[in-house]
PDB file of C-alpha atoms and ligand atoms in Angstrom:
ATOM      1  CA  UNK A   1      81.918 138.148  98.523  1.00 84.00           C
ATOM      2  CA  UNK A   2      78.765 137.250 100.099  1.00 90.00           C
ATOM      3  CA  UNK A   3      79.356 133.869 102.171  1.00 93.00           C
ATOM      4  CA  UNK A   4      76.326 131.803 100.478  1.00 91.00           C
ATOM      5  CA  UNK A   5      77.670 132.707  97.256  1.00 86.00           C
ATOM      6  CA  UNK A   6      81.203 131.813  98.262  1.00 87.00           C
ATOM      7  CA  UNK A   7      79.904 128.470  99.465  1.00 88.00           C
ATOM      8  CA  UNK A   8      78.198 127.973  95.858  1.00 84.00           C
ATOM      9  CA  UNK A   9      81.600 128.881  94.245  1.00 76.00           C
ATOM     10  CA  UNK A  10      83.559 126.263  96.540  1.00 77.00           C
ATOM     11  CA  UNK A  11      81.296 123.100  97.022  1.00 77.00           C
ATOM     12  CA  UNK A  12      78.519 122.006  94.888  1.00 71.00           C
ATOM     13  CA  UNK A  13      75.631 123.692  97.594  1.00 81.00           C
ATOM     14  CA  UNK A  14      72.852 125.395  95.614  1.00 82.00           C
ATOM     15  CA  UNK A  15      72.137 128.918  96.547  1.00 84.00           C
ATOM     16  CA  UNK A  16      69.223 127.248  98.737  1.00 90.00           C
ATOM     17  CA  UNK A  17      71.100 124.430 100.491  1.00 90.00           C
ATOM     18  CA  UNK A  18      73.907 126.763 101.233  1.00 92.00           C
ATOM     19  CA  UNK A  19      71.717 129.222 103.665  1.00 93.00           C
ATOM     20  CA  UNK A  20      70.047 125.145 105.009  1.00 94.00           C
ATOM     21  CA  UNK A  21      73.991 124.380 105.662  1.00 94.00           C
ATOM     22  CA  UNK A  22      74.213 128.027 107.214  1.00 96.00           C
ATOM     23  CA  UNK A  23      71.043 128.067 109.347  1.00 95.00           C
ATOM     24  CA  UNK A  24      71.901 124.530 110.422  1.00 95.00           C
ATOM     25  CA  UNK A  25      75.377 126.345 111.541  1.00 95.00           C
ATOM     26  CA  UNK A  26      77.719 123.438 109.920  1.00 95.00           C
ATOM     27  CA  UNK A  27      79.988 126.768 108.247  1.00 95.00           C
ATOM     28  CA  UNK A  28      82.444 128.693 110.593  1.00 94.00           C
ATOM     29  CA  UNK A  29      84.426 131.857 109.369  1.00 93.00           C
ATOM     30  CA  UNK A  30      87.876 131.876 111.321  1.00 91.00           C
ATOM     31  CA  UNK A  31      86.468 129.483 113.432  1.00 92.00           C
ATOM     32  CA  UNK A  32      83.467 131.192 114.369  1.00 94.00           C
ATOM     33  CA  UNK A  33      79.725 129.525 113.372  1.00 95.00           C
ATOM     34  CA  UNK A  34      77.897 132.382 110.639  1.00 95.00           C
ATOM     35  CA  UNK A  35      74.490 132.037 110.166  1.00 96.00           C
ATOM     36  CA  UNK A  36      74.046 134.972 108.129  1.00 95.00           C
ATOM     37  CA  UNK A  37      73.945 134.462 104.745  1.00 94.00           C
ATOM     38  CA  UNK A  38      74.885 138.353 103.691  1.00 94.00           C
ATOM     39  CA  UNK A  39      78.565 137.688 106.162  1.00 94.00           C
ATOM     40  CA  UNK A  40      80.891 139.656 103.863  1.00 91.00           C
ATOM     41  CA  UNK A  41      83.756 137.025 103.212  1.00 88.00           C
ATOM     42  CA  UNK A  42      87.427 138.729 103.555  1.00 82.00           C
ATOM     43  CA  UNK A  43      89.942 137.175 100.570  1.00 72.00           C
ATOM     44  CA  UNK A  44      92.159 135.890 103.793  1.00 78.00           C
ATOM     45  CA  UNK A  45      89.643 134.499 105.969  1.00 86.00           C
ATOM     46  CA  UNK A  46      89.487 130.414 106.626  1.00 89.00           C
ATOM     47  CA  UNK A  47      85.851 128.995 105.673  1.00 91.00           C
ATOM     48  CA  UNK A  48      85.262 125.717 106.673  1.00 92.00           C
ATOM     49  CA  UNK A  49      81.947 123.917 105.579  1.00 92.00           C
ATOM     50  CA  UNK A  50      81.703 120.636 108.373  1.00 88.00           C
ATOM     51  CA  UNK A  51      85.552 119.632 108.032  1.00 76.00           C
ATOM     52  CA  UNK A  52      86.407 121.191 104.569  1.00 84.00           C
ATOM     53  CA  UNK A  53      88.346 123.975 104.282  1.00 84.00           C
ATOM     54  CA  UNK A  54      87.010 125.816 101.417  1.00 84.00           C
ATOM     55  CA  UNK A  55      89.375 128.210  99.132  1.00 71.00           C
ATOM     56  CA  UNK A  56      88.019 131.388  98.360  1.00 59.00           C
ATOM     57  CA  UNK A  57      87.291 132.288  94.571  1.00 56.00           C
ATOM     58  CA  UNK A  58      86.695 128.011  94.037  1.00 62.00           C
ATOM     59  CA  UNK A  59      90.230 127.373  93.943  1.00 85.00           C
ATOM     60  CA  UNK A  60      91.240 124.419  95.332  1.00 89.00           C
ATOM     61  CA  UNK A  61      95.011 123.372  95.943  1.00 94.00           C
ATOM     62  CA  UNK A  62      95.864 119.601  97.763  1.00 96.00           C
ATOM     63  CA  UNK A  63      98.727 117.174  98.291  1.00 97.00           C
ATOM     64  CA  UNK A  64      98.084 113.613  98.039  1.00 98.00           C
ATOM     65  CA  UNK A  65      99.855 111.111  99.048  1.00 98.00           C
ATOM     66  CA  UNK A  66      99.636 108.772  95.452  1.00 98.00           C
ATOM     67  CA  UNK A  67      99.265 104.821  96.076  1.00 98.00           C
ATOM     68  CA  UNK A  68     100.698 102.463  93.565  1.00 98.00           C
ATOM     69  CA  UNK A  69      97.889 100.802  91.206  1.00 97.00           C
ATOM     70  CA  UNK A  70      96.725 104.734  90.828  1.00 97.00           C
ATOM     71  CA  UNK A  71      97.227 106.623  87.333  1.00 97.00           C
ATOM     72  CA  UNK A  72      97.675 110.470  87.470  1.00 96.00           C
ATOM     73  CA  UNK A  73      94.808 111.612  85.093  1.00 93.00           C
ATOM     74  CA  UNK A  74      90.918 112.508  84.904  1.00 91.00           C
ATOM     75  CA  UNK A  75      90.127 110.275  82.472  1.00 89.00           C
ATOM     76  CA  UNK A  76      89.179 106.648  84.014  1.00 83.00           C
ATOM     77  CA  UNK A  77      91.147 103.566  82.111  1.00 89.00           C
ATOM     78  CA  UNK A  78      92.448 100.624  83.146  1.00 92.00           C
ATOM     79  CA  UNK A  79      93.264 101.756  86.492  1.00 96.00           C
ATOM     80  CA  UNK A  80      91.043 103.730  89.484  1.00 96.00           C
ATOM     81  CA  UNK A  81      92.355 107.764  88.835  1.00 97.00           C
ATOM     82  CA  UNK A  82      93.793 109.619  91.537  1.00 97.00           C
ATOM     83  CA  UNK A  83      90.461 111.572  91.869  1.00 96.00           C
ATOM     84  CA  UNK A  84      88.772 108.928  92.561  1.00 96.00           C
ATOM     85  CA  UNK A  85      90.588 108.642  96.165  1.00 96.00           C
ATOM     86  CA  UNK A  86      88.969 112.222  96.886  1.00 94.00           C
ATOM     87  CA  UNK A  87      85.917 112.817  98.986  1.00 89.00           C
ATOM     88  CA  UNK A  88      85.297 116.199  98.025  1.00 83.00           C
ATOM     89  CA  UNK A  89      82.555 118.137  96.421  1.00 75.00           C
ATOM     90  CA  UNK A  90      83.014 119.113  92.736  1.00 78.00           C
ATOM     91  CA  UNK A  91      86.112 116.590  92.456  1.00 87.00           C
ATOM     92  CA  UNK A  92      85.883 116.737  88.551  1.00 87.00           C
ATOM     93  CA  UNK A  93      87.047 120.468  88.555  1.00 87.00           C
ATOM     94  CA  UNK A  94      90.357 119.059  90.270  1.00 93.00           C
ATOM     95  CA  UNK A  95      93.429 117.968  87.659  1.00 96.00           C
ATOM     96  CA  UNK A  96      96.924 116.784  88.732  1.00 97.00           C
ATOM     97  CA  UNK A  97      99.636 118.948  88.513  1.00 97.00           C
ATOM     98  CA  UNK A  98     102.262 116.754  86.661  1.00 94.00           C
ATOM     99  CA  UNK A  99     102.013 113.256  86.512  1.00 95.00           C
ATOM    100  CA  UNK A 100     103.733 110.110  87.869  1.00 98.00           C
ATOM    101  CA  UNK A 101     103.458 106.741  86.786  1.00 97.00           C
ATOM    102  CA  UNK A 102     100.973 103.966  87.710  1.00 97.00           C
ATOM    103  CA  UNK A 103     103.455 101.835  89.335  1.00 98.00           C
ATOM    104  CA  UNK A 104     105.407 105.158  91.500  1.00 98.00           C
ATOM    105  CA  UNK A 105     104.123 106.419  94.941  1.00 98.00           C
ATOM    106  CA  UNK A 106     104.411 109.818  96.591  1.00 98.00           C
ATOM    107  CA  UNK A 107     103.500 113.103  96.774  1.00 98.00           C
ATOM    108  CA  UNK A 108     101.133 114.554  93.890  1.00 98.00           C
ATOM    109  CA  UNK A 109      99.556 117.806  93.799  1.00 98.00           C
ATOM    110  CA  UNK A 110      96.143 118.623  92.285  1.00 97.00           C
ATOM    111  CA  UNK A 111      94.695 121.949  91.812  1.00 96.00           C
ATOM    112  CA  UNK A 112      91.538 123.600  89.585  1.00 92.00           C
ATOM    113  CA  UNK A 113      94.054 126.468  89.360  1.00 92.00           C
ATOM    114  CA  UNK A 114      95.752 126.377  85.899  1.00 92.00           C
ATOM    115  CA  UNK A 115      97.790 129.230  85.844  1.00 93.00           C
ATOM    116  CA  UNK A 116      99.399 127.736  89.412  1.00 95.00           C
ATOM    117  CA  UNK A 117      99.585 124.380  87.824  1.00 96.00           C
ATOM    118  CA  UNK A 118     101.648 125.649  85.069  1.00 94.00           C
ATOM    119  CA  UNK A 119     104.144 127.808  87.317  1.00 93.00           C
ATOM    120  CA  UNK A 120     104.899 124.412  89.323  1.00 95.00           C
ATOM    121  CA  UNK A 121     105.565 122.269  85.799  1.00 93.00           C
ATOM    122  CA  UNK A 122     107.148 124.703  84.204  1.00 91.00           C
ATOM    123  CA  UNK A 123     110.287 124.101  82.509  1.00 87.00           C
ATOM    124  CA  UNK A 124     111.310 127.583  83.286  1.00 89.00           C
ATOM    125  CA  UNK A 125     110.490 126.983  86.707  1.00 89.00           C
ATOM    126  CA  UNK A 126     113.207 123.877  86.712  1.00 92.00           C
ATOM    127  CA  UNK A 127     111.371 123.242  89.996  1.00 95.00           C
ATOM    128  CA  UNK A 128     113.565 120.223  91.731  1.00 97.00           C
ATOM    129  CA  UNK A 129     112.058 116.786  92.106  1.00 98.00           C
ATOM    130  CA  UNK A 130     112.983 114.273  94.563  1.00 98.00           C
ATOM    131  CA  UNK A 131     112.593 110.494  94.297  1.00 98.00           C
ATOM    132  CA  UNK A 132     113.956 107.669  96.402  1.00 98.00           C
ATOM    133  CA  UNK A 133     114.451 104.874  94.738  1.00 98.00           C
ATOM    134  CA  UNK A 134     115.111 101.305  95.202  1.00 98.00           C
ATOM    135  CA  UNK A 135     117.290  99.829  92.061  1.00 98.00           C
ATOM    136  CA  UNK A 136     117.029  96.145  91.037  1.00 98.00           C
ATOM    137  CA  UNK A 137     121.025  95.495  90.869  1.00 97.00           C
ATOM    138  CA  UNK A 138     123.864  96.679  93.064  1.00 96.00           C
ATOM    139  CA  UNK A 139     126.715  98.709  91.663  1.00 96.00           C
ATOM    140  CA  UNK A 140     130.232  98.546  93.051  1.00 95.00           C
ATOM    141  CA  UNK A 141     131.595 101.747  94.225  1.00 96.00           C
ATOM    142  CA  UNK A 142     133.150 103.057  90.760  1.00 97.00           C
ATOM    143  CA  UNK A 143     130.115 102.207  89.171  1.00 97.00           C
ATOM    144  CA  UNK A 144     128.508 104.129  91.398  1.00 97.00           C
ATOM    145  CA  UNK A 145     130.608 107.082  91.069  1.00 98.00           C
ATOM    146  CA  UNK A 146     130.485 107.112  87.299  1.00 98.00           C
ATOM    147  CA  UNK A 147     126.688 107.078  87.430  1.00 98.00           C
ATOM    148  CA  UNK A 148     126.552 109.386  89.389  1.00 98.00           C
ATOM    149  CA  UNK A 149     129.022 111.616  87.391  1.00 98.00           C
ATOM    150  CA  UNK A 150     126.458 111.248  84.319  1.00 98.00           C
ATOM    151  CA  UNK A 151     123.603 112.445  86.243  1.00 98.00           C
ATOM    152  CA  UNK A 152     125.621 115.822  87.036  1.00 98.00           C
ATOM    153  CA  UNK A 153     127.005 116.159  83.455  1.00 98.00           C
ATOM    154  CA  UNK A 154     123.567 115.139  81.669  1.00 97.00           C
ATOM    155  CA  UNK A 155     122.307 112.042  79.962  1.00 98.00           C
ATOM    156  CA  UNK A 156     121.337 112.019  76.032  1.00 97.00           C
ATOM    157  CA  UNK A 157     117.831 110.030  76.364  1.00 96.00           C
ATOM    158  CA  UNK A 158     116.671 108.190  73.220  1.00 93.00           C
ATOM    159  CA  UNK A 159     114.115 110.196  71.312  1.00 92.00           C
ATOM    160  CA  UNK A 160     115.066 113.537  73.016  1.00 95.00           C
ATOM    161  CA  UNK A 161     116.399 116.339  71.605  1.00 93.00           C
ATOM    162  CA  UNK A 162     118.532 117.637  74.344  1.00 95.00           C
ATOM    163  CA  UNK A 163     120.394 116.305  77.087  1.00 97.00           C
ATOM    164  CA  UNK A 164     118.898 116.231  80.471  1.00 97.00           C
ATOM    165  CA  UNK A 165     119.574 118.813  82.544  1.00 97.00           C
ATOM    166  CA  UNK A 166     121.766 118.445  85.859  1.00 97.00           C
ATOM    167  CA  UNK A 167     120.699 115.946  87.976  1.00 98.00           C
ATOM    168  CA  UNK A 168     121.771 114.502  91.527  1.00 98.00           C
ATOM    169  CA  UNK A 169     122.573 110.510  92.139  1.00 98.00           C
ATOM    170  CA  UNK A 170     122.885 110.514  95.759  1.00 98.00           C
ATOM    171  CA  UNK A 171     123.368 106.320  96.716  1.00 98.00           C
ATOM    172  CA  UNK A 172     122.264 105.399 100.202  1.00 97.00           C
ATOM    173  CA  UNK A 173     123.135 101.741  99.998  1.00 96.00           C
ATOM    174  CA  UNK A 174     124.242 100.399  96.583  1.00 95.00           C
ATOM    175  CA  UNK A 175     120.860  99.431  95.295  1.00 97.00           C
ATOM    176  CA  UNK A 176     119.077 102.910  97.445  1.00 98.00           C
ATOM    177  CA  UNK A 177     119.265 105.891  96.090  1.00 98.00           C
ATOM    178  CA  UNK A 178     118.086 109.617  96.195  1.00 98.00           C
ATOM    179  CA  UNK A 179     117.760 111.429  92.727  1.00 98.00           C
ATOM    180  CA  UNK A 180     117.065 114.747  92.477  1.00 98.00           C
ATOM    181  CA  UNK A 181     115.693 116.331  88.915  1.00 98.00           C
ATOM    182  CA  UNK A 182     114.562 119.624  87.630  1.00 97.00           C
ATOM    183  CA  UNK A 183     112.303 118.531  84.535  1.00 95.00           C
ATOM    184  CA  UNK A 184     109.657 116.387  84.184  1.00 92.00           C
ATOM    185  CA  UNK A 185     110.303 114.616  81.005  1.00 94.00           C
ATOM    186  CA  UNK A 186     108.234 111.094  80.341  1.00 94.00           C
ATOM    187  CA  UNK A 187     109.568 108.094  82.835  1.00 97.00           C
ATOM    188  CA  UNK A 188     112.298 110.237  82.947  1.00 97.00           C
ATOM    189  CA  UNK A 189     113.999 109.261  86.179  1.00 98.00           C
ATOM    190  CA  UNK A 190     113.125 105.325  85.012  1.00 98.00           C
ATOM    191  CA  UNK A 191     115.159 106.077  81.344  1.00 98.00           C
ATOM    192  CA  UNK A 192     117.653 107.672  83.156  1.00 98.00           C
ATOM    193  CA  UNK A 193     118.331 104.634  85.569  1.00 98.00           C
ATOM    194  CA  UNK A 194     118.452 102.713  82.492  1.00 98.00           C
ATOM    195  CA  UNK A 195     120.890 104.812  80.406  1.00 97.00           C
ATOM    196  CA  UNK A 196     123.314 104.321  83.014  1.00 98.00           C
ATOM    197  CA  UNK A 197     122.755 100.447  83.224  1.00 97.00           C
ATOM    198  CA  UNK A 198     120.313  99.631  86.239  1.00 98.00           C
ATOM    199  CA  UNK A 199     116.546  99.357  86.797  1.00 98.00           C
ATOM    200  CA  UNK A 200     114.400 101.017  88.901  1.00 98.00           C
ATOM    201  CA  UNK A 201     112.716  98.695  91.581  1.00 98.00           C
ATOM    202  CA  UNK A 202     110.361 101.016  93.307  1.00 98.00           C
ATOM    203  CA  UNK A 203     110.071 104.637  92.886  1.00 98.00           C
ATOM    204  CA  UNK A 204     108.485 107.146  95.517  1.00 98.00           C
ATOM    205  CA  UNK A 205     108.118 111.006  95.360  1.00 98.00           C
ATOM    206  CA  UNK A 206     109.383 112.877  98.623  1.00 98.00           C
ATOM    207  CA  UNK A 207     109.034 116.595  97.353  1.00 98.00           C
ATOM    208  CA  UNK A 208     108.207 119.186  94.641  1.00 97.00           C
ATOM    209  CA  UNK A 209     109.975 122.702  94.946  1.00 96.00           C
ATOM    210  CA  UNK A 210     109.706 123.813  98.591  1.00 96.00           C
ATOM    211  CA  UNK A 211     106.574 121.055  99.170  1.00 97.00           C
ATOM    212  CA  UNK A 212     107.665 117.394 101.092  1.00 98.00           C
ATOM    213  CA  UNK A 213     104.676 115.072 101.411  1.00 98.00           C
ATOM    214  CA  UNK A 214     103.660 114.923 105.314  1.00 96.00           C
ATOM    215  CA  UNK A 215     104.730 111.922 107.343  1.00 95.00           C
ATOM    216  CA  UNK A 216     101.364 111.225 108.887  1.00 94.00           C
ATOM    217  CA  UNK A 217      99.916 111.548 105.215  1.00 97.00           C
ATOM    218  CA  UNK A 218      99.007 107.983 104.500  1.00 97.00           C
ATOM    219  CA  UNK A 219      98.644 106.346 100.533  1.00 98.00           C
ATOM    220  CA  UNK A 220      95.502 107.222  99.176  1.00 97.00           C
ATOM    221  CA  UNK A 221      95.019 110.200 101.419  1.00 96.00           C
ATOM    222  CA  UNK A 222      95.355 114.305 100.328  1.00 95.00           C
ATOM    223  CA  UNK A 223      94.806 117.228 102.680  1.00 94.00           C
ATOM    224  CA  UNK A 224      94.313 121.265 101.850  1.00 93.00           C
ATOM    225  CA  UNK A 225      97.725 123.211 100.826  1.00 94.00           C
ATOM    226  CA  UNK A 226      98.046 125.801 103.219  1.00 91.00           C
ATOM    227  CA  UNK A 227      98.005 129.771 101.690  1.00 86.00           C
ATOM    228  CA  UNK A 228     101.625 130.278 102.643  1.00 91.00           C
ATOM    229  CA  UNK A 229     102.404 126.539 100.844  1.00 95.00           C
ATOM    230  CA  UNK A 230     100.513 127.396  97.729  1.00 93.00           C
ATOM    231  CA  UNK A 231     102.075 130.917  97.458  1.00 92.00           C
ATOM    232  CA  UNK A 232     105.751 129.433  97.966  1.00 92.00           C
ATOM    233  CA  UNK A 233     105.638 128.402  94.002  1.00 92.00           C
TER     234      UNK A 233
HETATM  235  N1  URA B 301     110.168 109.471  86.561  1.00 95.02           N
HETATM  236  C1  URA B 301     109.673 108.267  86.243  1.00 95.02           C
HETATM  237  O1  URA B 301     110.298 107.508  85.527  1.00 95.02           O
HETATM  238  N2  URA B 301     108.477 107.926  86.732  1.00 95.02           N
HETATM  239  C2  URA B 301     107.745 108.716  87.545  1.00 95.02           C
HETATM  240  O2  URA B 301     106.650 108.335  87.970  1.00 95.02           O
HETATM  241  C3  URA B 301     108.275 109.975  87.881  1.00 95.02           C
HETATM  242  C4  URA B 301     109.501 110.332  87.369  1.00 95.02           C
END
Protein backbone atom coordinates (compact mmCIF):
# COMPACT_ATOMS: atom_id res chain seq x y z
CA UNK A 1 0.00 0.00 0.00
CA UNK A 2 1.00 3.38 -0.89
CA UNK A 3 2.30 5.19 2.45
CA UNK A 4 -0.12 8.41 2.15
CA UNK A 5 -2.90 6.14 1.77
CA UNK A 6 -1.78 3.98 4.66
CA UNK A 7 -1.51 7.11 6.77
CA UNK A 8 -5.28 7.99 5.71
CA UNK A 9 -6.30 4.40 6.73
CA UNK A 10 -4.48 4.72 10.27
CA UNK A 11 -4.96 8.38 11.58
CA UNK A 12 -7.56 10.78 10.58
CA UNK A 13 -4.84 12.78 7.92
CA UNK A 14 -6.65 13.68 4.68
CA UNK A 15 -5.01 12.54 1.55
CA UNK A 16 -3.56 16.28 1.50
CA UNK A 17 -2.32 16.67 5.09
CA UNK A 18 -0.79 13.28 4.92
CA UNK A 19 1.91 14.23 2.00
CA UNK A 20 2.11 18.09 4.50
CA UNK A 21 2.96 15.45 7.48
CA UNK A 22 5.32 13.61 4.86
CA UNK A 23 7.08 16.62 3.29
CA UNK A 24 7.40 18.08 6.78
CA UNK A 25 9.24 14.51 7.46
CA UNK A 26 7.24 13.85 10.94
CA UNK A 27 6.61 9.84 9.34
CA UNK A 28 9.57 7.29 9.51
CA UNK A 29 9.31 3.70 7.94
CA UNK A 30 11.55 1.31 10.17
CA UNK A 31 12.91 4.20 11.57
CA UNK A 32 13.90 5.91 8.58
CA UNK A 33 12.18 9.64 7.64
CA UNK A 34 10.01 8.98 3.93
CA UNK A 35 9.13 11.83 2.18
CA UNK A 36 7.78 10.16 -0.71
CA UNK A 37 4.38 9.80 -0.80
CA UNK A 38 4.35 6.69 -3.54
CA UNK A 39 6.96 4.60 -0.56
CA UNK A 40 5.41 1.15 -1.11
CA UNK A 41 4.47 0.12 2.58
CA UNK A 42 5.56 -3.71 3.37
CA UNK A 43 2.56 -5.54 5.68
CA UNK A 44 5.61 -5.95 8.42
CA UNK A 45 7.15 -2.69 8.37
CA UNK A 46 6.83 -0.20 11.66
CA UNK A 47 5.22 3.32 10.59
CA UNK A 48 5.38 5.80 13.03
CA UNK A 49 3.57 9.23 12.42
CA UNK A 50 5.50 11.81 15.30
CA UNK A 51 5.33 9.16 18.28
CA UNK A 52 2.42 6.88 17.06
CA UNK A 53 2.97 3.73 15.89
CA UNK A 54 0.49 3.20 13.26
CA UNK A 55 -0.94 -0.50 12.39
CA UNK A 56 -1.10 -1.30 8.95
CA UNK A 57 -4.63 -2.01 7.30
CA UNK A 58 -6.19 0.69 10.34
CA UNK A 59 -6.07 -1.85 12.88
CA UNK A 60 -5.30 -0.76 16.03
CA UNK A 61 -4.57 -3.12 19.13
CA UNK A 62 -3.59 -1.37 22.90
CA UNK A 63 -3.35 -2.26 26.57
CA UNK A 64 -4.47 0.15 29.04
CA UNK A 65 -3.89 0.29 32.21
CA UNK A 66 -7.93 0.98 33.50
CA UNK A 67 -8.27 3.57 36.56
CA UNK A 68 -11.10 3.15 38.96
CA UNK A 69 -14.04 5.83 38.37
CA UNK A 70 -13.63 4.56 34.48
CA UNK A 71 -16.53 2.38 32.78
CA UNK A 72 -15.47 -0.05 29.96
CA UNK A 73 -17.79 1.14 27.07
CA UNK A 74 -18.16 3.77 24.08
CA UNK A 75 -21.11 5.11 25.11
CA UNK A 76 -20.54 8.18 27.69
CA UNK A 77 -22.89 7.86 31.06
CA UNK A 78 -22.43 8.63 34.32
CA UNK A 79 -18.85 8.06 34.31
CA UNK A 80 -15.73 9.43 31.83
CA UNK A 81 -15.30 6.03 29.25
CA UNK A 82 -12.11 4.42 28.94
CA UNK A 83 -11.68 6.13 25.49
CA UNK A 84 -11.78 9.09 26.74
CA UNK A 85 -8.18 8.54 28.49
CA UNK A 86 -6.82 8.06 24.76
CA UNK A 87 -4.96 10.66 22.80
CA UNK A 88 -5.17 9.11 19.59
CA UNK A 89 -6.56 9.94 16.23
CA UNK A 90 -9.86 8.25 15.23
CA UNK A 91 -10.39 7.05 19.01
CA UNK A 92 -14.16 6.33 18.25
CA UNK A 93 -13.19 3.35 15.91
CA UNK A 94 -11.52 1.80 19.18
CA UNK A 95 -13.99 -0.65 21.49
CA UNK A 96 -12.87 -2.62 24.59
CA UNK A 97 -12.32 -6.04 24.38
CA UNK A 98 -14.35 -7.37 27.42
CA UNK A 99 -15.32 -5.29 30.08
CA UNK A 100 -14.56 -4.69 33.79
CA UNK A 101 -16.40 -2.86 36.21
CA UNK A 102 -16.39 0.87 37.13
CA UNK A 103 -15.06 0.36 40.50
CA UNK A 104 -12.01 -2.57 39.22
CA UNK A 105 -8.52 -1.49 37.92
CA UNK A 106 -6.11 -3.22 35.56
CA UNK A 107 -5.27 -4.23 32.41
CA UNK A 108 -7.97 -3.72 29.50
CA UNK A 109 -7.47 -4.23 25.95
CA UNK A 110 -9.09 -2.23 23.13
CA UNK A 111 -8.93 -2.97 19.55
CA UNK A 112 -11.02 -1.78 16.11
CA UNK A 113 -10.33 -5.43 15.21
CA UNK A 114 -13.53 -7.49 15.81
CA UNK A 115 -12.73 -10.71 14.68
CA UNK A 116 -9.46 -10.45 17.28
CA UNK A 117 -11.74 -9.11 19.88
CA UNK A 118 -13.91 -12.06 19.69
CA UNK A 119 -10.99 -14.78 19.68
CA UNK A 120 -9.75 -13.12 23.12
CA UNK A 121 -13.59 -13.24 24.76
CA UNK A 122 -14.42 -16.19 23.50
CA UNK A 123 -15.88 -18.77 25.58
CA UNK A 124 -14.23 -21.33 23.46
CA UNK A 125 -11.14 -19.61 23.92
CA UNK A 126 -11.57 -20.12 27.99
CA UNK A 127 -8.72 -17.58 27.88
CA UNK A 128 -7.51 -17.35 31.80
CA UNK A 129 -8.09 -14.17 33.76
CA UNK A 130 -6.19 -13.03 36.64
CA UNK A 131 -7.36 -10.71 39.43
CA UNK A 132 -5.83 -9.83 42.77
CA UNK A 133 -8.03 -9.07 45.09
CA UNK A 134 -8.33 -7.56 48.41
CA UNK A 135 -11.49 -9.19 50.45
CA UNK A 136 -13.36 -7.19 53.13
CA UNK A 137 -13.27 -10.11 55.94
CA UNK A 138 -10.59 -12.59 56.91
CA UNK A 139 -11.19 -16.31 56.73
CA UNK A 140 -9.53 -18.78 59.07
CA UNK A 141 -7.53 -21.38 57.42
CA UNK A 142 -10.43 -24.09 56.81
CA UNK A 143 -12.46 -21.50 55.54
CA UNK A 144 -10.03 -20.77 53.35
CA UNK A 145 -9.46 -24.15 52.14
CA UNK A 146 -13.12 -24.87 51.55
CA UNK A 147 -13.38 -21.75 49.40
CA UNK A 148 -10.96 -22.48 47.72
CA UNK A 149 -12.14 -26.12 47.08
CA UNK A 150 -15.46 -24.49 45.50
CA UNK A 151 -13.60 -22.42 43.14
CA UNK A 152 -11.86 -25.73 41.69
CA UNK A 153 -15.11 -27.80 41.74
CA UNK A 154 -17.42 -24.83 40.35
CA UNK A 155 -19.91 -22.49 41.90
CA UNK A 156 -23.82 -22.53 40.84
CA UNK A 157 -24.30 -18.53 40.47
CA UNK A 158 -27.88 -17.25 40.87
CA UNK A 159 -29.53 -16.68 37.53
CA UNK A 160 -27.02 -18.91 35.60
CA UNK A 161 -27.61 -21.82 33.93
CA UNK A 162 -24.44 -23.67 34.47
CA UNK A 163 -21.91 -23.87 36.98
CA UNK A 164 -18.80 -21.90 36.62
CA UNK A 165 -16.13 -23.41 35.20
CA UNK A 166 -12.79 -24.28 37.19
CA UNK A 167 -11.42 -21.60 38.87
CA UNK A 168 -8.20 -20.93 41.12
CA UNK A 169 -8.44 -19.28 44.88
CA UNK A 170 -4.91 -18.76 45.54
CA UNK A 171 -4.89 -16.67 49.32
CA UNK A 172 -1.84 -14.53 49.89
CA UNK A 173 -2.79 -13.28 53.31
CA UNK A 174 -6.29 -14.18 54.59
CA UNK A 175 -8.10 -11.18 53.25
CA UNK A 176 -5.40 -11.17 49.70
CA UNK A 177 -6.01 -13.24 47.22
CA UNK A 178 -5.17 -14.29 43.55
CA UNK A 179 -8.14 -15.75 41.45
CA UNK A 180 -7.70 -17.05 38.34
CA UNK A 181 -10.92 -17.55 35.80
CA UNK A 182 -11.52 -18.70 32.32
CA UNK A 183 -15.00 -16.94 31.50
CA UNK A 184 -16.09 -13.70 31.66
CA UNK A 185 -19.51 -13.93 33.04
CA UNK A 186 -21.17 -10.48 34.60
CA UNK A 187 -19.31 -9.39 38.12
CA UNK A 188 -18.43 -12.75 37.98
CA UNK A 189 -15.36 -12.91 40.17
CA UNK A 190 -17.48 -10.31 42.69
CA UNK A 191 -20.65 -13.15 42.77
CA UNK A 192 -18.28 -15.65 43.16
CA UNK A 193 -16.58 -14.03 46.32
CA UNK A 194 -19.98 -13.74 47.53
CA UNK A 195 -21.28 -17.31 46.97
CA UNK A 196 -18.62 -18.45 49.10
CA UNK A 197 -19.36 -15.84 51.94
CA UNK A 198 -16.88 -12.77 51.58
CA UNK A 199 -16.77 -9.45 49.71
CA UNK A 200 -14.57 -8.17 47.41
CA UNK A 201 -12.68 -4.96 48.66
CA UNK A 202 -10.71 -3.95 45.66
CA UNK A 203 -10.32 -5.78 42.52
CA UNK A 204 -7.35 -5.30 39.92
CA UNK A 205 -6.66 -7.14 36.58
CA UNK A 206 -2.94 -8.49 36.22
CA UNK A 207 -3.36 -10.50 32.86
CA UNK A 208 -5.47 -11.82 29.94
CA UNK A 209 -4.19 -15.10 28.16
CA UNK A 210 -0.44 -14.71 27.59
CA UNK A 211 -0.82 -10.55 28.08
CA UNK A 212 0.31 -9.03 31.92
CA UNK A 213 -0.21 -5.27 32.11
CA UNK A 214 3.43 -3.54 32.16
CA UNK A 215 4.81 -2.34 35.46
CA UNK A 216 5.81 1.10 34.28
CA UNK A 217 2.19 1.32 32.71
CA UNK A 218 0.59 3.85 34.97
CA UNK A 219 -3.67 4.19 35.56
CA UNK A 220 -5.09 5.97 32.86
CA UNK A 221 -2.29 5.22 30.47
CA UNK A 222 -2.37 2.47 27.21
CA UNK A 223 0.52 1.83 24.85
CA UNK A 224 0.59 -0.15 21.20
CA UNK A 225 0.39 -4.19 21.46
CA UNK A 226 3.33 -5.35 19.87
CA UNK A 227 2.76 -7.81 16.44
CA UNK A 228 4.16 -10.82 18.25
CA UNK A 229 1.64 -9.80 21.47
CA UNK A 230 -1.37 -9.39 19.28
CA UNK A 231 -0.67 -12.64 17.31
CA UNK A 232 -0.15 -14.70 20.69
CA UNK A 233 -4.23 -14.89 20.94
N1 LIG B 1 -15.32 -9.84 37.84
C1 LIG B 1 -15.96 -8.85 38.49
O1 LIG B 1 -16.76 -9.09 39.36
N2 LIG B 1 -15.68 -7.59 38.13
C2 LIG B 1 -14.79 -7.25 37.18
O2 LIG B 1 -14.57 -6.06 36.91
C3 LIG B 1 -14.12 -8.29 36.52
C4 LIG B 1 -14.41 -9.59 36.87
Amino acid sequence: MRLDKFLCESTDLTRSKAKKALHRGEVTVGGQVVKDASFHVADDDEVHWLEERLVSFGHRYLMMHKPAGVECTTQSGLYPTVLELIELPKVERLHPVGRLDVDTTGLVLLSDDGQWSHRVTSPRAACAKVYLADLVDAFDEPARERASRQFAEGIQLDGEKKPTQPATLEWLTPTAVRIVITEGKYHQVKRMIAAVGNRVGTLHRESIGPLSLDEGLAPGECRHLTQDEIEAF
